[in-house]
Structures are given as structure tokens and as C-alpha cells.
Amino acid sequence: MSLQQPGDDVYTHGHHESVVRAHASRTAENSAAFVIPHLTPGADVLDVGCGPGSITCDFAGLVAPGKVTGLDRSPDIIAQATALAAERGVDNVEFVAGNIYDLDFEDETFDVVHAHQVLQHLTDPVEALREMRRVAKPGGIVAVRDADFHGMSWYPAIPELDEWMDLYQRIARRNGGEPDAGRRLVSWAQSAGFTDVAPSSSNWLYATGQQRRWQARVWGERVLHSAFAEQALEYGFANPADLARISAGWHRWGSTDDGWFLIPNGEIIARA
């Protein structure tokens, strides 16, 4: 997902087809279950950094006749999300381009303000949370979920996946992001002025044959073709042979019969 100030923040993942395809597999159930109890019929929701809109459209079904607004900085991604809503026949959702640091909404507009895998890419996540807080209604919530990269674990030991983690950390930090965002959400929310912060966590797990092959295919492609690859080369952190080796390592992991890859995510429900 991407919502940084254009020209300042850099989105580590970019919008290569392999990235968008992975993001489109996310649903409210598998990626925002902690928010679902707060999505009541009639609620108005802002989904900040909505990406291709799969979670956003799920939210719309849960809050109808309430309205859901999905916001992303990429017009191309907004067009894809709009097409998804039309394909699903979801008529209580709108997708708009915008900037997380300067949301074009009045104070106290939304019952729920949500951001999934967004804060980790921002140079100023605290300021983004302040802005999300501004547009939340009194009694409303700001709900955030972010992965924690150094909390990820896998089996069997594949040296190329260690290389991948090191490379990802270097690129994300070079871009001004915080790849270990999950563990920092409570701290960031407190710094943004929230006095009531309820933390939780949940995992994505890839441990069946189908899941392993899917995850390996996604990252095997992204290592070679996405903005991640472009930035690795541009910053001088890797060469094409390095990327080819890391991609092959992902596919080797994906072909195992007993492989395991765990992605922990931090979550908060914050009230002012």
C-alpha cells in the first residue's frame, strides 16, 4: 500500500503486477479481523492506503448502508480498486487519490479510520496517525495493522532468505521507512496523542504446499522485477546476480515439503 507525500517518501514495494496481485489476495477476514467487530451497519469508514481495494470492498459489505472511502496516492491503483468494486457490484464504496499527511476531509468525519501495512513505509508515521485521528469522530477508532519484518521466521534455513531479509531492511531504511513497524505501533499511537490504545497481533502463515508455492512465487518475482529490485540496484545494495540468487532461494524454499514462513503483524485499536 502506498500513501506517502509524493516526492518525499518512497514506497519500497512499488506497484509491479506481482505486488498488486499479492495485495489483492488480502481480505477483511485474513488481514483485518481485529477491525470487524467495530464495523457495524451504518458506519462510515476511511481505508487509508487501500491499494487494489479488496479489504475496502469487504468493509463496504459489512457496514452497508454506511459509506466506505478508500484512499491511495496512486491513481493507477485507485482505478484498479474502482474496477474491483464495479466487478463485485459494491455501490457504497468510493476510491479517491490522496495524501495521508493531508487528508482532504473535515474533522470528525469517520467512525473508523483504517490503515493496513501503511505506516511501515512512512518517514513520519506519528504525523500520519495524528491526521488519521483528526478525521475520526468522537468515539470512533483508528485501526492500524503492520508487519514486523525482523519478527518473521522460516524453516528450513535458507541462506538466500537471510540475504533477502538483510536486503529488505537496508532498502526500507534507506527509503526512510521502518520495516519492524508492528512492535512500534503502540509507541507511535501514544506519540500521536492517543490515550486509549488496545494492542493485538495476528499472523500470516505459509506452511501448506499451496501456500508455500504462492509465497515463493510472489517474492521470487518481486526480488527480480518490482521496485524492490530497482531500488536494490539503484542504491548499490545488490547486483543482478545477487537478486537472481535470492529469487532462486525463494523458489527452493517453496519447493520444500515441510517449509514454514510466519509473518507476525502488530495491530492497534486507538481512541483519542
XYZ file of C-alpha atoms in Angstrom:
272
model
C 0.000 0.000 0.000
C 1.283 3.488 -0.655
C 0.257 6.847 0.661
C 3.363 8.873 1.344
C 3.795 12.513 0.468
C 4.581 12.477 -3.248
C 8.201 13.349 -3.860
C 9.266 12.636 -0.279
C 8.506 9.118 0.903
C 9.474 6.172 -1.289
C 7.285 3.071 -1.496
C 9.625 0.090 -1.156
C 7.300 -2.395 -2.864
C 6.086 -0.311 -5.788
C 3.183 -1.406 -7.990
C 4.580 -4.197 -10.121
C 1.917 -6.739 -11.060
C 3.394 -9.260 -8.630
C 2.943 -6.792 -5.762
C -0.601 -5.771 -6.662
C -1.609 -9.413 -7.134
C -0.371 -10.242 -3.653
C -2.155 -7.265 -2.098
C -5.385 -8.141 -3.907
C -5.424 -11.501 -2.108
C -5.990 -9.732 1.213
C -9.465 -9.813 2.708
C -11.077 -8.354 5.809
C -11.083 -11.860 7.282
C -7.410 -12.702 6.678
C -5.952 -9.224 7.149
C -8.297 -7.102 9.284
C -10.166 -9.493 11.564
C -9.412 -7.261 14.562
C -11.429 -4.459 12.928
C -14.513 -6.494 12.008
C -16.240 -6.211 15.436
C -16.169 -2.419 15.001
C -17.744 -2.452 11.525
C -21.431 -2.005 12.256
C -24.177 -1.275 9.710
C -24.334 2.441 9.005
C -20.723 3.191 9.994
C -18.662 5.465 7.758
C -15.155 4.143 7.107
C -11.954 5.573 5.646
C -9.440 2.989 4.404
C -6.120 4.815 4.089
C -3.622 3.195 1.726
C -6.332 0.968 0.303
C -4.269 -0.469 -2.554
C -6.300 -2.553 -5.012
C -9.349 -2.365 -2.734
C -10.037 -5.957 -1.722
C -10.198 -5.199 2.014
C -12.062 -1.945 1.350
C -14.809 -3.702 -0.604
C -15.165 -6.256 2.188
C -15.601 -3.401 4.668
C -18.351 -1.935 2.478
C -20.324 -5.152 2.713
C -20.077 -5.122 6.496
C -21.148 -1.503 7.090
C -23.863 -1.056 4.445
C -25.737 1.268 4.225
C -22.732 3.133 5.647
C -20.202 4.511 3.180
C -16.601 3.418 2.771
C -13.933 5.621 1.213
C -10.706 4.030 0.001
C -7.744 6.367 -0.415
C -4.368 5.744 -2.034
C -1.776 8.044 -3.566
C -1.526 6.080 -6.840
C -4.187 6.986 -9.456
C -3.494 3.708 -11.270
C -4.211 1.711 -8.117
C -7.359 3.781 -7.483
C -8.534 2.847 -10.978
C -7.965 -0.845 -10.238
C -9.838 -0.597 -6.942
C -12.741 1.192 -8.624
C -12.902 -1.578 -11.215
C -12.942 -4.216 -8.465
C -15.885 -2.508 -6.747
C -17.787 -2.427 -10.041
C -16.983 -6.087 -10.660
C -18.285 -7.015 -7.209
C -21.338 -4.755 -7.502
C -20.369 -2.794 -4.382
C -22.125 0.570 -4.570
C -21.392 2.065 -1.128
C -17.656 2.485 -1.700
C -15.686 5.283 -3.347
C -11.987 5.342 -4.193
C -10.029 8.588 -4.295
C -6.396 9.621 -4.654
C -4.938 11.461 -1.692
C -2.151 12.072 0.783
C -2.095 10.546 4.254
C -0.362 13.599 5.714
C -3.089 15.958 4.451
C -6.401 14.113 4.260
C -8.995 16.068 2.304
C -11.792 15.526 4.818
C -13.342 17.600 7.561
C -12.513 16.941 11.203
C -14.513 14.123 12.839
C -15.860 12.607 9.603
C -15.441 8.841 10.018
C -16.443 6.211 12.561
C -13.498 4.003 11.582
C -10.180 5.080 10.052
C -8.119 2.097 8.943
C -4.607 1.604 7.552
C -3.164 -1.774 6.640
C 0.600 -2.176 6.047
C 0.985 1.575 5.524
C 2.833 3.098 8.474
C 5.936 0.965 7.912
C 6.582 2.826 4.661
C 6.263 6.362 6.023
C 9.010 8.730 7.086
C 6.650 10.208 9.713
C 4.163 7.583 10.938
C 3.312 9.649 14.019
C 2.173 12.599 11.906
C 0.116 10.225 9.764
C -1.589 8.892 12.902
C -2.331 12.440 14.049
C -4.031 13.134 10.738
C -5.993 9.881 10.919
C -7.058 10.844 14.446
C -8.217 14.260 13.219
C -10.750 12.784 10.774
C -12.105 10.191 13.253
C -15.365 11.014 15.019
C -15.513 11.294 18.809
C -15.991 7.731 19.980
C -14.641 6.426 16.695
C -11.487 4.385 16.216
C -8.242 4.405 14.312
C -7.298 0.822 13.416
C -3.798 0.011 12.169
C -2.012 -3.223 11.259
C 1.619 -3.554 10.214
C 4.025 -6.441 9.779
C 7.221 -6.789 11.779
C 9.957 -7.965 9.427
C 12.562 -8.909 12.000
C 9.848 -10.941 13.739
C 9.427 -13.149 10.667
C 10.657 -16.727 10.923
C 11.071 -19.564 8.485
C 12.155 -23.162 8.105
C 14.241 -24.733 6.739
C 17.255 -22.442 6.969
C 17.807 -20.975 3.503
C 20.826 -18.627 3.333
C 19.252 -16.675 0.487
C 16.270 -15.792 2.689
C 18.694 -14.350 5.243
C 20.127 -12.285 2.384
C 16.613 -11.229 1.407
C 15.818 -10.049 4.929
C 19.049 -8.082 5.171
C 18.458 -6.522 1.760
C 14.849 -5.639 2.547
C 15.859 -3.981 5.824
C 18.554 -1.938 4.089
C 16.250 -0.785 1.282
C 13.324 0.063 3.553
C 15.520 2.035 5.944
C 17.277 3.791 3.053
C 13.774 4.876 1.996
C 13.095 6.274 5.471
C 10.658 3.532 6.460
C 10.531 1.240 9.486
C 10.191 -2.420 8.442
C 9.808 -3.533 12.071
C 6.731 -1.346 12.448
C 4.495 -3.884 14.188
C 6.290 -3.645 17.515
C 6.228 0.168 17.408
C 2.518 0.805 16.851
C 1.647 1.419 20.499
C 4.553 3.836 20.882
C 3.662 5.712 17.707
C -0.004 5.978 18.713
C 0.928 7.364 22.126
C 3.228 9.903 20.488
C 0.344 10.924 18.210
C -1.788 11.796 21.245
C -3.920 8.692 21.650
C -4.695 7.929 25.285
C -6.615 4.670 24.762
C -4.695 2.114 22.699
C -5.707 -1.562 22.580
C -2.925 -3.737 21.074
C -3.223 -7.154 19.485
C -1.340 -9.287 16.988
C -2.061 -11.865 14.327
C -0.051 -13.876 11.835
C 0.080 -14.791 8.212
C 1.346 -18.358 7.906
C 2.559 -20.128 4.759
C 3.036 -23.795 5.589
C 0.984 -25.890 3.152
C 2.201 -26.837 -0.286
C -0.121 -24.372 -2.000
C 0.750 -21.563 0.424
C 4.487 -22.159 0.081
C 4.332 -22.137 -3.696
C 2.255 -18.940 -3.673
C 4.565 -17.081 -1.296
C 7.676 -18.254 -3.143
C 6.232 -17.190 -6.489
C 5.255 -13.754 -5.167
C 8.649 -12.946 -3.674
C 10.600 -14.770 -6.351
C 9.076 -12.341 -8.862
C 9.310 -9.264 -6.655
C 13.010 -9.777 -5.993
C 13.623 -9.643 -9.752
C 11.040 -7.249 -11.170
C 9.435 -4.913 -8.606
C 10.526 -1.546 -7.178
C 12.371 -3.595 -4.552
C 14.678 -4.883 -7.298
C 15.044 -1.472 -8.914
C 15.964 0.148 -5.605
C 18.389 -2.638 -4.653
C 20.280 -1.980 -7.868
C 19.984 1.818 -7.746
C 21.260 2.029 -4.180
C 24.136 -0.323 -4.908
C 22.956 -2.847 -2.318
C 22.849 -5.763 -4.781
C 23.693 -6.688 -8.346
C 21.599 -8.728 -10.799
C 23.386 -11.945 -9.842
C 22.566 -11.340 -6.179
C 18.894 -10.847 -6.987
C 18.792 -13.964 -9.162
C 20.339 -15.982 -6.344
C 17.845 -14.669 -3.775
C 14.925 -15.343 -6.111
C 16.141 -18.907 -6.650
C 16.385 -19.319 -2.878
C 12.750 -18.325 -2.513
C 11.747 -20.929 -5.087
C 13.891 -23.559 -3.380
C 12.106 -22.823 -0.106
C 8.753 -23.003 -1.912
C 9.521 -26.467 -3.232
C 10.110 -27.973 0.225
C 7.629 -30.418 1.716
C 7.951 -29.088 5.259
C 8.604 -25.374 4.788
C 7.197 -22.772 7.151
C 7.098 -18.985 6.834
C 5.496 -16.906 9.578
C 4.747 -13.175 9.303
C 3.701 -11.535 12.583
C 1.610 -8.369 12.486
C 1.101 -5.779 15.177
C -2.373 -4.261 15.493
C -3.918 -1.386 17.422
C -7.380 -0.038 18.000
C -6.799 3.548 19.131
C -9.249 6.056 20.582
C -8.422 9.658 21.400
